[in-house]
Short mmCIF file of C-alpha atoms in Angstrom, two decimals:
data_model
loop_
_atom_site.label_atom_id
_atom_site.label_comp_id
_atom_site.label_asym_id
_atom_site.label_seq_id
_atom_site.Cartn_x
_atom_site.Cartn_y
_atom_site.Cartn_z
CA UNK Z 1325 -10.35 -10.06 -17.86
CA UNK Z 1326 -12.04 -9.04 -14.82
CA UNK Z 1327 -14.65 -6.73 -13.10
CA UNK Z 1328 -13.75 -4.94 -9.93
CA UNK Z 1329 -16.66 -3.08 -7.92
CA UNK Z 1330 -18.08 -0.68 -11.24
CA UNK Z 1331 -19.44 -1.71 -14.44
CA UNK Z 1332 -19.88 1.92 -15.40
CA UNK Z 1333 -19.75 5.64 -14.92
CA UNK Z 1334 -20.46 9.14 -17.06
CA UNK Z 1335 -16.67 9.10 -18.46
CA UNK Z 1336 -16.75 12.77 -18.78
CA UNK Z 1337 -16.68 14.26 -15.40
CA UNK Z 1338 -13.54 15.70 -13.99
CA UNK Z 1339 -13.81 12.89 -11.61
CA UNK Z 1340 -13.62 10.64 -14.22
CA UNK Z 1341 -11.08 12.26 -16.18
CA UNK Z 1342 -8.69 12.28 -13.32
CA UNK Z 1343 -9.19 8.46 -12.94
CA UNK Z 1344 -11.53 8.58 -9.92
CA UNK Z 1345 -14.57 6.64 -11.43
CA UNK Z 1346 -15.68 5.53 -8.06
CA UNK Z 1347 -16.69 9.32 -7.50
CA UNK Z 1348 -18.37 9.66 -10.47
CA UNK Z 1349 -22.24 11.13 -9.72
CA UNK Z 1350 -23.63 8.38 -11.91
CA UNK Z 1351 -21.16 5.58 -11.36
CA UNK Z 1352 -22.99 2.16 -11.68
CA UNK Z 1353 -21.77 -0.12 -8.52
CA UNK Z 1354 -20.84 -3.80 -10.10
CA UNK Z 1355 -24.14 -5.29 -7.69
CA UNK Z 1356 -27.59 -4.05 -6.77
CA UNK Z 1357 -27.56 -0.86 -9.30
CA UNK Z 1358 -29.60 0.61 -12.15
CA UNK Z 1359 -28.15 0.70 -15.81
CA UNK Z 1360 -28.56 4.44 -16.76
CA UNK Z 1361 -26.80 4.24 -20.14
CA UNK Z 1362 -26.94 1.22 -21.99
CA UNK Z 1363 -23.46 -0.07 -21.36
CA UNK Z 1364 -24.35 -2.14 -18.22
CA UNK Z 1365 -27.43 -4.06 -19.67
CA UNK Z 1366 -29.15 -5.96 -16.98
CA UNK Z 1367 -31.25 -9.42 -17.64
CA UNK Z 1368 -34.44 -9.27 -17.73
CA UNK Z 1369 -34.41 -5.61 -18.85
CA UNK Z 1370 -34.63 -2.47 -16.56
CA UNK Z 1371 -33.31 -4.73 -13.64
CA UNK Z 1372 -30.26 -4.38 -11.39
CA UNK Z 1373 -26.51 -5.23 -11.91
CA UNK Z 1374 -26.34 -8.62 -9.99
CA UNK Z 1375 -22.68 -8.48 -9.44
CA UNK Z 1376 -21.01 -11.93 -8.83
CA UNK Z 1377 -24.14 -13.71 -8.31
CA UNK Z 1378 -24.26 -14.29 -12.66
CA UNK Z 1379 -22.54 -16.15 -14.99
CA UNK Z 1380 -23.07 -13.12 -17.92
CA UNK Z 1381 -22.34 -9.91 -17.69
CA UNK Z 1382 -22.41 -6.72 -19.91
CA UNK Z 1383 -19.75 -4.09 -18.87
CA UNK Z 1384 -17.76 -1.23 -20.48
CA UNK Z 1385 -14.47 -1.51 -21.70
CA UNK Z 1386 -13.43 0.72 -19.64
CA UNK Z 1387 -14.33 -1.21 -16.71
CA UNK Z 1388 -12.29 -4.48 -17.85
CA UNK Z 1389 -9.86 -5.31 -16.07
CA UNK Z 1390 -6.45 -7.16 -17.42
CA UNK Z 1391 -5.58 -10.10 -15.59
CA UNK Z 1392 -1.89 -11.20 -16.05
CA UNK Z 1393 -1.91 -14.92 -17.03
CA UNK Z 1394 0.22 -15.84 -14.32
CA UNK Z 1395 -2.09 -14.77 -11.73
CA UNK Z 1396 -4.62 -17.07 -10.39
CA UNK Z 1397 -8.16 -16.00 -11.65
CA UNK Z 1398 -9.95 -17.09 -7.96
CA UNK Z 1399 -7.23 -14.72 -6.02
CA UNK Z 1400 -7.91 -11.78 -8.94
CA UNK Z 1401 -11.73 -10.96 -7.36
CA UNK Z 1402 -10.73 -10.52 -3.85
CA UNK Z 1403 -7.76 -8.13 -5.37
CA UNK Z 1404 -10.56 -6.39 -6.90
CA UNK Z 1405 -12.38 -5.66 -4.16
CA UNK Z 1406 -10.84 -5.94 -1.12
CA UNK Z 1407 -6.62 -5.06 -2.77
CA UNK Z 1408 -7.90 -1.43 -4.45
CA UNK Z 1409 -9.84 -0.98 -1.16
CA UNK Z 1410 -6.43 -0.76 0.92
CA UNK Z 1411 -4.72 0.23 -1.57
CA UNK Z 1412 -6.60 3.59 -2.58
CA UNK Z 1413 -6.03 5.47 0.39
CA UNK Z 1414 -2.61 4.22 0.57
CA UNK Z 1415 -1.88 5.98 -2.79
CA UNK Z 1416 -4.53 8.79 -1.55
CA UNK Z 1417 -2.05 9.85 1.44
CA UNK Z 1418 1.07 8.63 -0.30
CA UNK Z 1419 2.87 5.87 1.77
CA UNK Z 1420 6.58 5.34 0.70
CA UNK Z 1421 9.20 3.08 1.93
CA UNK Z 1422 9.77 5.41 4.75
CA UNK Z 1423 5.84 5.23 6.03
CA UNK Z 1424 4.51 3.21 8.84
CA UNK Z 1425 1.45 1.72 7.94
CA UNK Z 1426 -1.04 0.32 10.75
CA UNK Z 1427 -4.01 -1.71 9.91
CA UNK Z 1428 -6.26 -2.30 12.80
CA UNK Z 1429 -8.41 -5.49 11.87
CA UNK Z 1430 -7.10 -8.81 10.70
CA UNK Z 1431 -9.94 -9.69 8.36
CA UNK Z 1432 -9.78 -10.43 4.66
CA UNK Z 1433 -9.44 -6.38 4.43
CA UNK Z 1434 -6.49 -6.26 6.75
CA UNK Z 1435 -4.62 -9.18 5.91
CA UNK Z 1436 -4.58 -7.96 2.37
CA UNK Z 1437 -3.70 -4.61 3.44
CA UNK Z 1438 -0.66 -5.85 5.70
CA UNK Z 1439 0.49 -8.00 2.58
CA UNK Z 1440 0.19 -4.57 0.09
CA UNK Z 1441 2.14 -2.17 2.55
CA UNK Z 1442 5.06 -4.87 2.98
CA UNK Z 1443 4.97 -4.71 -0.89
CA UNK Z 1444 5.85 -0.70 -0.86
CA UNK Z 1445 8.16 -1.24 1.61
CA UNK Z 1446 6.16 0.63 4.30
CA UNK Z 1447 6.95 -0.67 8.08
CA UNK Z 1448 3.31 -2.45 9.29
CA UNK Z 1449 2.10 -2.40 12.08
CA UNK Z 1450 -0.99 -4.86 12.98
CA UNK Z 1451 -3.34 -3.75 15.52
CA UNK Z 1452 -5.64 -6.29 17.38
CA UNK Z 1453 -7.55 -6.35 20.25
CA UNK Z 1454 -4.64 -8.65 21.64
CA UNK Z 1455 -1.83 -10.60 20.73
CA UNK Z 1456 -3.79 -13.93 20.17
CA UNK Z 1457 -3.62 -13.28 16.24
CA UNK Z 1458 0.11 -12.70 16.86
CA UNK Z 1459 1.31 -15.73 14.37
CA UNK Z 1460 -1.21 -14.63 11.90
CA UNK Z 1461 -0.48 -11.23 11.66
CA UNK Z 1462 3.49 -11.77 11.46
CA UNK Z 1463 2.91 -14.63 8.97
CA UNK Z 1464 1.12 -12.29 7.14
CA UNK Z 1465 4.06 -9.95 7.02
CA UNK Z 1466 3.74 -7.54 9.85
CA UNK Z 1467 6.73 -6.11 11.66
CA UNK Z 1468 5.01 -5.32 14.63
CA UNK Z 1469 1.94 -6.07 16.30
CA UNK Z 1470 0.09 -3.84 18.79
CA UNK Z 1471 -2.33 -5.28 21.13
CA UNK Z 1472 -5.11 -2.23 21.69
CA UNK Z 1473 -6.40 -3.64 24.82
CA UNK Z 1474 -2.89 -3.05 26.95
CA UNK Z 1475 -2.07 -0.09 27.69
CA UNK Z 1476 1.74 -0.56 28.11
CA UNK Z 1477 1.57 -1.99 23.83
CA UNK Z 1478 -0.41 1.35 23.06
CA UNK Z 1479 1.92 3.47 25.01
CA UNK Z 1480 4.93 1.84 23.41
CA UNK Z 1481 3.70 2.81 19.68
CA UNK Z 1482 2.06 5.94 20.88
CA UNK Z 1483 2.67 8.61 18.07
CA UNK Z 1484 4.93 6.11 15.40
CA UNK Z 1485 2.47 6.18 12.78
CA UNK Z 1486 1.64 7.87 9.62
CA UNK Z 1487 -1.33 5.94 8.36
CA UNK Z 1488 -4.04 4.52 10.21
CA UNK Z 1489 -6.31 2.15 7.88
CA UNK Z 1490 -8.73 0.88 10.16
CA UNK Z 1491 -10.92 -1.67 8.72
CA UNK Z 1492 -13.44 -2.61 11.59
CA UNK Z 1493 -16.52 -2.93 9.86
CA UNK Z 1494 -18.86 -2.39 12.92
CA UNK Z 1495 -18.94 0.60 15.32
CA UNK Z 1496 -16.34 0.96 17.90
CA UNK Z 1497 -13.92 3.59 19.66
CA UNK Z 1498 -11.86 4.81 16.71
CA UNK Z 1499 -10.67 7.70 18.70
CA UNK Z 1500 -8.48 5.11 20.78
CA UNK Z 1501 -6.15 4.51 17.72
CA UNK Z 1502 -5.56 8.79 17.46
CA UNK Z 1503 -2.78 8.44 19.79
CA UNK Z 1504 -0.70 6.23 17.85
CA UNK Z 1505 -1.01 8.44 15.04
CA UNK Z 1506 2.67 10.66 14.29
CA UNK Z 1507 2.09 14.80 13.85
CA UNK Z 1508 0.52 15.13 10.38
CA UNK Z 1509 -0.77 11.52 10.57
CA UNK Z 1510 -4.46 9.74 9.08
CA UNK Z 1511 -6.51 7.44 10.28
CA UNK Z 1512 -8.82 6.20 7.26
CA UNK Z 1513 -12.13 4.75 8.36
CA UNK Z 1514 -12.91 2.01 5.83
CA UNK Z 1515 -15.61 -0.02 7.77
CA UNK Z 1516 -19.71 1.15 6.84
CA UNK Z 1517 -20.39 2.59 10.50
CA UNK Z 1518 -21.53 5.87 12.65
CA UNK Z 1519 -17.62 7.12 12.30
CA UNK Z 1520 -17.52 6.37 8.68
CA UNK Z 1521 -20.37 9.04 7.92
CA UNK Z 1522 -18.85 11.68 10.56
CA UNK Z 1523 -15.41 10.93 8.50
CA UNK Z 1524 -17.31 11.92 5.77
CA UNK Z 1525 -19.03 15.41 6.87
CA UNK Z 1526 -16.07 16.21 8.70
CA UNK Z 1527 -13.89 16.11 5.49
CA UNK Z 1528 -16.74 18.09 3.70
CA UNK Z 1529 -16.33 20.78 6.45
CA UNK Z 1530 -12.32 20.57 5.88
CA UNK Z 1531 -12.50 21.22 2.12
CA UNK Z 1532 -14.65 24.74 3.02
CA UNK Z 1533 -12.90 25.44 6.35
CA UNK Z 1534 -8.85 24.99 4.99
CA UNK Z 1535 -8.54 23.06 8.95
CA UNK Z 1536 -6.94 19.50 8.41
CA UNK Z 1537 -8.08 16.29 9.50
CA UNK Z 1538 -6.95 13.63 10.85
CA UNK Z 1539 -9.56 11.24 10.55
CA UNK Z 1540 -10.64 10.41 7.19
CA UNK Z 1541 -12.51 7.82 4.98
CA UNK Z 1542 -12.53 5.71 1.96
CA UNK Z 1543 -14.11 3.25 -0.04
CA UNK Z 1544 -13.32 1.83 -3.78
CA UNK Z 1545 -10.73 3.16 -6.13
CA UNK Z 1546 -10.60 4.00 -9.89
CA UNK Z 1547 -9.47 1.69 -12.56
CA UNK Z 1548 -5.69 3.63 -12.67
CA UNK Z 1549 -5.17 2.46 -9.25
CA UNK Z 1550 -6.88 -0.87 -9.40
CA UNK Z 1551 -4.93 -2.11 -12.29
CA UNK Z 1552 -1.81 -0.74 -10.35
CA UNK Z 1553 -2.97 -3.07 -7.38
CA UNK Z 1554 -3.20 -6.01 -9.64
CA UNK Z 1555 0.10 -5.44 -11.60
CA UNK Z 1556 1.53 -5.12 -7.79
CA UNK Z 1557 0.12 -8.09 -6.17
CA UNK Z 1558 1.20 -10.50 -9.39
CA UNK Z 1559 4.97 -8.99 -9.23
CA UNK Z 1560 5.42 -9.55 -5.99
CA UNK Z 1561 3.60 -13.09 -5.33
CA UNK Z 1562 1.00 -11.67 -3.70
CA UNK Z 1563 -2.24 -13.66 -2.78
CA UNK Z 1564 -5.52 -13.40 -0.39
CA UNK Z 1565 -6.51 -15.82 1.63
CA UNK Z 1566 -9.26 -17.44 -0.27
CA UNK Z 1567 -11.57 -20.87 -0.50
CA UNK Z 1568 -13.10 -21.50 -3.52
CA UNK Z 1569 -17.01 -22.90 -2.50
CA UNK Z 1570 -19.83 -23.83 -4.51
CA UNK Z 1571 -22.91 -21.33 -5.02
CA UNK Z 1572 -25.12 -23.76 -2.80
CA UNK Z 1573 -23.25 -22.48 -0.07
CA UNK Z 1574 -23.49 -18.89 -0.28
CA UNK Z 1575 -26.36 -18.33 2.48
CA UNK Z 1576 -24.11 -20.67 4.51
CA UNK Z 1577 -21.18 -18.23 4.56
CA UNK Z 1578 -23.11 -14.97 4.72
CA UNK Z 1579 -24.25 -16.66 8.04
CA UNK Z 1580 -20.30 -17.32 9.20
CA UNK Z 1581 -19.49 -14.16 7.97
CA UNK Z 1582 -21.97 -11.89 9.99
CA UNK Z 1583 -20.71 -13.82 13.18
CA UNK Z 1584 -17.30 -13.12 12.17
CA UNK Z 1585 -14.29 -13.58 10.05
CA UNK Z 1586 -11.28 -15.02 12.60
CA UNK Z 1587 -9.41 -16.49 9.22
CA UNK Z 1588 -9.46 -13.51 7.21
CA UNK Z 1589 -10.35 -15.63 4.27
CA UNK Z 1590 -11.59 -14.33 1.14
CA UNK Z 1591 -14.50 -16.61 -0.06
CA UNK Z 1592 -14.33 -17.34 -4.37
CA UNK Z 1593 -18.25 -18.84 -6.01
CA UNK Z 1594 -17.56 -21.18 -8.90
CA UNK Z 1595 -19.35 -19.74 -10.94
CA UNK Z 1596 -18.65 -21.99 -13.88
CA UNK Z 1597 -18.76 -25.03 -12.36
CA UNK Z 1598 -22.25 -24.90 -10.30
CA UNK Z 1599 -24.12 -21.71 -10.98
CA UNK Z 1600 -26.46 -23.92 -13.69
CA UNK Z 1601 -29.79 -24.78 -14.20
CA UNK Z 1602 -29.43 -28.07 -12.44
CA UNK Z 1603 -27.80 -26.75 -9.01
CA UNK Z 1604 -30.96 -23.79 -9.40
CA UNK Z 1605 -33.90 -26.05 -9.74
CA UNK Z 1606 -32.46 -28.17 -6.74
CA UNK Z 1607 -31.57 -25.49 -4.66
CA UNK Z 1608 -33.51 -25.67 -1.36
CA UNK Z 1609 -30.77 -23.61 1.52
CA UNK Z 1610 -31.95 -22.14 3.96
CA UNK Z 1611 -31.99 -17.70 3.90
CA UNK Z 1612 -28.60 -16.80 6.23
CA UNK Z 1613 -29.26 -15.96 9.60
CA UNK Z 1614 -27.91 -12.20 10.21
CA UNK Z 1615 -27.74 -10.68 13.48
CA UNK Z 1616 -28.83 -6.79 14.08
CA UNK Z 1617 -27.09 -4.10 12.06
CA UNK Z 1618 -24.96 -2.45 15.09
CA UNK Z 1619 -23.83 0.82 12.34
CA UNK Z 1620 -27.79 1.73 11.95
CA UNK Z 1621 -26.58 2.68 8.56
#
């Protein structure tokens, strides 16, 4: 089995009941959260949920995930995590085989989301700053890639689209991408930024004001949807990009990371092969070097 990004929530909620843990008022995040129940014991006691970083962990049964024995267990986190994150709001706003899909960002988030939208039979459409990541994004299944920085590519897809994920994690000018959007269309912020948190009071607003919006936001999904993801992705062959590295390289990736992620890989910890007492006591890394937080968030 597996755990995606919650270990625990009330259960009884009509969030809940309608399978949307993740907006649960006392859902328990999988890292960095406080066990309000019991179910999601932390070690020592009263502490936080520590996520990946353990080799133990104590989590509902609800929250255990099914991982079919054909799928490889290292690909099965990333799907977790990064496959329920595209594929929530793709279910949210109901893509079919007659949707084009546009992901702007060829990360580990958009590669996996180019790779899911093929899989539904959605037309994609990757969107990059320019058409250096060409290769990439067709080998990654794309029909079509549009460069954002030429005018003439933006033009050419200008109102073809009827979901925008956008998976820039940083801030930037979302509003460019509004023009490519069809009549009716979403773009779905899915970075942590400024626009993220407008997203989010301007869909409050909607729910009170019966306007619609066209630029919305989204994080997680519930378990419905995330074993749906993970049934999807091991019918149809589908894999992340990942590298499988050694816990005494974490600090060494979070550094790579923050600079930037040109691969889109999805990076796996062993934990059962070097989170021990051994690799601990030796451990001497130095803390990751992390640039300024541009979302002030």
């Amino acid at each position: 089995v597996g755990v995606g990004c919650m270990v625990d929530a009330c259960l009884q909620c009509k969030e809940c009941l309608a399978g949307h843990e993740q907006k649960c008022r006392k859902m328990v995040q999988t890292y960095n959260m406080k066990d309000w129940s019991g179910r999601a014991k932390s070690y020592p006691e009263g502490g936080h949920t520590l996520g990946g970083y353990t080799n133990k962990m104590v989590v509902h049964e609800k929250f255990s995930i099914v991982i079919p024995k054909s799928y490889p267990l290292e690909c099965a986190g990333p799907v977790l995590c990064s496959g329920i994150t595209m594929y929530e709001p793709m279910k949210t706003f109901g893509v079919t085989k007659d949707s084009h899909v546009g992901i702007v960002g060829l990360g580990g988030l958009g590669g996996m989301g180019i790779k899911l939208a093929k899989a539904l039979g959605c037309k994609v459409s990757a969107i990059t700053r320019s058409l250096a990541k060409e290769k990439m994004a067709k080998d990654l299944g794309a029909d079509n890639v549009v460069a954002s920085s030429d005018n003439d590519s933006m033009l050419a897809n200008e109102k073809s689209m009827d979901l925008i994920l956008n998976t820039i994690p940083t801030g930037h000018n979302w509003s460019a991408y509004q023009g490519l959007l069809k009549k009716g269309g979403k773009q779905c912020l899915l970075g942590i930024h400024s626009g993220f948190a407008a997203a989010m009071v301007a869909n409050q607003i909607r729910r009170f004001s019966f306007t619609d919006c066209t630029v919305v936001n989204s994080m997680i999904g519930g378990i419905k949807n995330t074993e749906e993801v993970l049934a999807l992705c091991a019918k149809n062959n589908i894999y992340p990009e990942v590298e499988v590295i050694p816990v005494a390289k974490l600090n060494e990736v979070y550094t790579m990371l923050d600079a930037a992620n040109d691969s889109g890989k999805r990076y796996v910890l062993d934990i059962e092969k070097t989170l021990t007492d051994k690799a601990l006591s030796s451990y001497s890394a130095a803390p990751p070097t992390l640039g300024p937080n541009p979302s002030n968030l």
